[in-house]
Amino acid sequence: MADITEIRELAQKLNLWNIARGYIDLNDEKLSNLEYLKMVLEKELEIRARQKHTKLRKASKLTNKAFDTSNSNKGLKCQIKQLSNLTWLKEEQNLILLGKCGTGKTGLAAQLGETAISNGHKTYYAPFDNFIAVAEKKATNPKAEAIFSYMQECDLIIIDDVFYVEPTRAELQVFYRAVTFLNETRSIIFITNRELSAWIDAAEDKHLCQTLLDRITVNCQIVRLTDK
């Protein structure tokens, strides 16, 4: 008769690490052989799903800010419910979360990011300044290169504080190139407190800024958040 050690050795060869490491109880013999095997495999999948979620959540750098819907108007609640279905993500649409400071834009983005991760989508969050720094240094700095490579693997990228401070001409050029490249096969959430028309007013290179807006809004939903 096989013992638990032998079973764990076999599990290790099959990369069933949660069985191999003893995370799943192999001593529960109250079920029939087939039922027990089904239970063990289901637990293996359940543990793998939790481990994957933990790994994706850590890699995402998502903020822990929460979004409170209690004071949101009916239209916004309906829009958020629709966004939670992630149809926009599957269709590689962009989102622009627009509103004044304190209206919950970052919290809503984090909530949508959590939903994406829970559905197995790689996600990455970066404030605008960090995103620019990574895009600028990706060719010369190993850490920046690794982060940018990870963003290329992601289904969703969240960029916070876009145009919170007026970007320089050089920063806008870096932002344009990086966003244009990354936006080809994934969704991006842009979080901003400026009206889109004000982006152009704030930019040194107004033509480039208009081209950027044309690109990111061609397949895009705008979510406007207001003061509570």
Coordinates of C-alpha atoms in Angstrom, one line a residue:
M1 CA 0.0 0.0 0.0
A2 CA 1.3 3.4 -0.9
D3 CA 2.1 5.8 1.9
I4 CA 1.8 9.6 2.0
T5 CA 5.5 10.2 1.3
E6 CA 5.2 8.3 -1.9
I7 CA 2.1 10.2 -2.9
R8 CA 3.8 13.5 -2.2
E9 CA 6.8 12.5 -4.3
L10 CA 4.5 11.7 -7.2
A11 CA 2.7 14.9 -6.7
Q12 CA 6.0 16.8 -6.9
K13 CA 6.9 15.1 -10.2
L14 CA 3.5 16.4 -11.5
N15 CA 4.1 19.9 -10.1
L16 CA 1.2 19.5 -7.7
W17 CA 3.1 21.5 -5.1
N18 CA 0.3 22.0 -2.6
I19 CA -0.1 18.2 -2.3
A20 CA 3.7 17.7 -2.3
R21 CA 4.2 20.2 0.5
G22 CA 1.4 18.9 2.6
Y23 CA -0.9 21.9 2.3
I24 CA -3.7 19.5 1.4
D25 CA -4.7 16.8 3.9
L26 CA -4.2 13.4 2.5
N27 CA -5.4 11.6 5.6
D28 CA -9.1 12.3 5.1
E29 CA -10.4 9.0 3.8
K30 CA -14.1 9.4 4.5
L31 CA -14.8 9.8 0.8
S32 CA -14.7 7.2 -2.0
N33 CA -11.6 7.1 -4.1
L34 CA -13.0 9.1 -7.0
E35 CA -14.7 11.6 -4.8
Y36 CA -11.5 12.0 -2.7
L37 CA -9.4 12.5 -5.8
K38 CA -11.8 15.1 -7.1
M39 CA -11.7 16.9 -3.8
V40 CA -7.9 16.9 -3.8
L41 CA -7.6 18.2 -7.3
E42 CA -10.2 20.9 -6.6
K43 CA -8.3 22.0 -3.5
E44 CA -5.1 22.1 -5.6
L45 CA -6.8 24.4 -8.1
E46 CA -8.3 26.6 -5.3
I47 CA -4.9 27.0 -3.7
R48 CA -3.2 27.8 -7.0
A49 CA -5.8 30.4 -7.7
R50 CA -5.2 32.1 -4.4
Q51 CA -1.5 32.0 -4.9
K52 CA -1.8 33.4 -8.4
H53 CA -4.0 36.3 -7.1
T54 CA -1.5 37.0 -4.3
K55 CA 1.4 37.1 -6.8
L56 CA -0.5 39.3 -9.3
R57 CA -1.6 41.7 -6.5
K58 CA 1.9 42.1 -5.2
A59 CA 3.4 42.7 -8.7
S60 CA 0.6 45.2 -9.6
K61 CA 1.8 47.8 -7.1
L62 CA -1.9 48.8 -6.7
T63 CA -2.7 51.3 -4.0
N64 CA -4.9 50.3 -1.1
K65 CA -7.2 53.2 -1.5
A66 CA -10.9 52.2 -1.4
F67 CA -13.8 53.7 -3.4
D68 CA -17.0 54.5 -1.5
T69 CA -20.1 54.3 -3.8
S70 CA -22.6 55.2 -1.0
N71 CA -22.8 58.9 -2.1
S72 CA -22.4 58.3 -5.9
N73 CA -25.3 59.2 -8.1
K74 CA -27.4 56.6 -9.9
G75 CA -25.7 57.1 -13.2
L76 CA -22.2 56.6 -11.8
K77 CA -23.2 53.5 -9.9
C78 CA -24.7 52.1 -13.1
Q79 CA -21.5 52.9 -15.0
I80 CA -19.3 51.3 -12.3
K81 CA -21.4 48.2 -12.3
Q82 CA -21.0 47.9 -16.1
L83 CA -17.3 48.5 -15.9
S84 CA -17.0 45.7 -13.2
N85 CA -18.0 43.2 -16.0
L86 CA -14.6 44.0 -17.6
T87 CA -16.0 44.0 -21.1
W88 CA -14.0 47.2 -21.8
L89 CA -10.8 45.3 -20.8
K90 CA -11.6 42.3 -23.0
E91 CA -12.1 44.8 -25.9
E92 CA -8.9 46.6 -25.0
Q93 CA -10.7 49.9 -24.4
N94 CA -9.1 52.7 -22.4
L95 CA -10.7 54.5 -19.4
I96 CA -10.2 58.1 -18.4
L97 CA -11.2 58.8 -14.8
L98 CA -11.8 62.5 -14.6
G99 CA -12.6 64.6 -11.5
K100 CA -11.3 67.0 -8.9
C101 CA -8.9 65.9 -6.1
G102 CA -10.7 63.9 -3.5
T103 CA -13.5 62.5 -5.7
G104 CA -12.3 58.9 -5.5
K105 CA -10.6 58.5 -8.9
T106 CA -7.6 56.5 -7.5
G107 CA -9.9 54.4 -5.3
L108 CA -12.1 53.5 -8.3
A109 CA -9.1 52.6 -10.4
A110 CA -7.8 50.4 -7.6
Q111 CA -11.2 48.7 -7.4
L112 CA -11.2 48.0 -11.1
G113 CA -7.6 46.8 -10.9
E114 CA -8.6 44.4 -8.1
T115 CA -11.4 43.1 -10.2
A116 CA -9.1 42.6 -13.1
I117 CA -6.6 40.7 -11.0
S118 CA -9.3 38.5 -9.5
N119 CA -10.1 37.5 -13.1
G120 CA -6.5 36.5 -13.8
H121 CA -5.4 39.7 -15.6
K122 CA -1.9 41.1 -15.0
T123 CA -2.2 44.7 -13.9
Y124 CA 0.3 47.4 -13.1
Y125 CA -0.3 50.8 -11.3
A126 CA 2.1 53.7 -11.5
P127 CA 1.9 57.4 -10.7
F128 CA 2.7 59.6 -13.8
D129 CA 6.2 60.6 -12.5
N130 CA 7.1 56.9 -11.9
F131 CA 5.8 55.9 -15.3
I132 CA 7.9 58.6 -17.0
A133 CA 11.0 57.6 -15.1
V134 CA 10.6 54.0 -16.1
A135 CA 10.0 54.9 -19.7
E136 CA 13.0 57.2 -19.8
K137 CA 15.4 54.7 -18.2
K138 CA 14.2 51.4 -19.6
A139 CA 17.2 51.2 -22.0
T140 CA 19.9 51.9 -19.4
N141 CA 18.6 50.9 -16.0
P142 CA 17.9 47.1 -15.3
K143 CA 15.2 47.8 -12.8
A144 CA 13.4 50.2 -15.1
E145 CA 13.8 47.7 -17.9
A146 CA 12.3 44.9 -15.8
I147 CA 9.3 47.1 -14.9
F148 CA 8.6 48.1 -18.5
S149 CA 8.9 44.5 -19.6
Y150 CA 6.3 43.5 -17.0
M151 CA 4.0 46.3 -18.2
Q152 CA 4.3 44.8 -21.7
E153 CA 2.9 41.5 -20.2
C154 CA 0.0 43.2 -18.5
D155 CA -3.6 43.4 -19.7
L156 CA -4.2 46.6 -17.8
I157 CA -2.0 49.6 -16.9
I158 CA -3.2 52.3 -14.5
I159 CA -1.4 55.7 -14.7
D160 CA -2.3 58.1 -11.9
D161 CA -1.9 61.9 -11.7
V162 CA -1.7 62.4 -15.4
F163 CA -1.2 66.2 -16.1
Y164 CA -1.5 66.9 -12.4
V165 CA 1.6 69.0 -12.9
E166 CA 2.3 70.4 -16.4
P167 CA 4.7 68.0 -18.1
T168 CA 7.8 69.4 -19.8
R169 CA 8.2 69.0 -23.6
A170 CA 10.6 66.1 -23.0
E171 CA 8.3 64.4 -20.5
L172 CA 5.4 64.6 -22.9
Q173 CA 7.4 63.1 -25.7
V174 CA 8.4 60.2 -23.5
F175 CA 4.8 59.7 -22.3
Y176 CA 3.5 59.8 -25.9
R177 CA 6.0 57.2 -27.1
A178 CA 5.5 54.8 -24.2
V179 CA 1.7 55.1 -24.2
T180 CA 1.5 54.7 -28.0
F181 CA 3.6 51.6 -27.7
L182 CA 1.8 50.0 -24.7
N183 CA -1.7 50.9 -25.9
E184 CA -1.6 48.7 -28.9
T185 CA -2.7 45.5 -27.2
R186 CA -3.9 46.4 -23.7
S187 CA -6.1 48.8 -21.8
I188 CA -4.9 51.8 -19.9
I189 CA -6.7 53.7 -17.2
F190 CA -5.7 57.4 -17.1
I191 CA -6.5 59.2 -13.9
T192 CA -6.6 63.0 -14.2
N193 CA -8.0 66.0 -12.5
R194 CA -7.8 68.2 -15.6
E195 CA -10.4 68.4 -18.3
L196 CA -9.0 67.0 -21.5
S197 CA -9.1 70.4 -23.3
A198 CA -6.9 71.7 -20.4
W199 CA -4.2 69.1 -21.3
I200 CA -3.6 70.9 -24.5
D201 CA -3.5 74.3 -22.8
A202 CA -1.0 73.0 -20.3
A203 CA 1.3 71.4 -22.9
E204 CA 4.3 73.1 -24.5
D205 CA 3.9 70.9 -27.6
K206 CA 0.1 71.3 -28.3
H207 CA 0.2 69.4 -31.5
L208 CA 1.8 66.3 -29.9
C209 CA -0.7 66.6 -27.0
Q210 CA -3.6 66.6 -29.4
T211 CA -2.2 63.6 -31.2
L212 CA -1.9 61.8 -27.8
L213 CA -5.5 62.6 -26.9
D214 CA -6.7 61.4 -30.4
R215 CA -4.9 58.1 -29.8
I216 CA -6.1 57.3 -26.3
T217 CA -9.7 58.5 -26.8
V218 CA -10.4 56.7 -30.1
N219 CA -11.5 53.5 -28.1
C220 CA -12.3 54.9 -24.7
Q221 CA -14.8 55.5 -22.0
I222 CA -14.7 58.6 -19.8
V223 CA -15.9 58.3 -16.2
R224 CA -16.5 61.6 -14.6
L225 CA -16.5 61.8 -10.8
T226 CA -17.9 64.7 -8.9
D227 CA -17.7 66.0 -5.3
K228 CA -19.8 64.2 -2.8

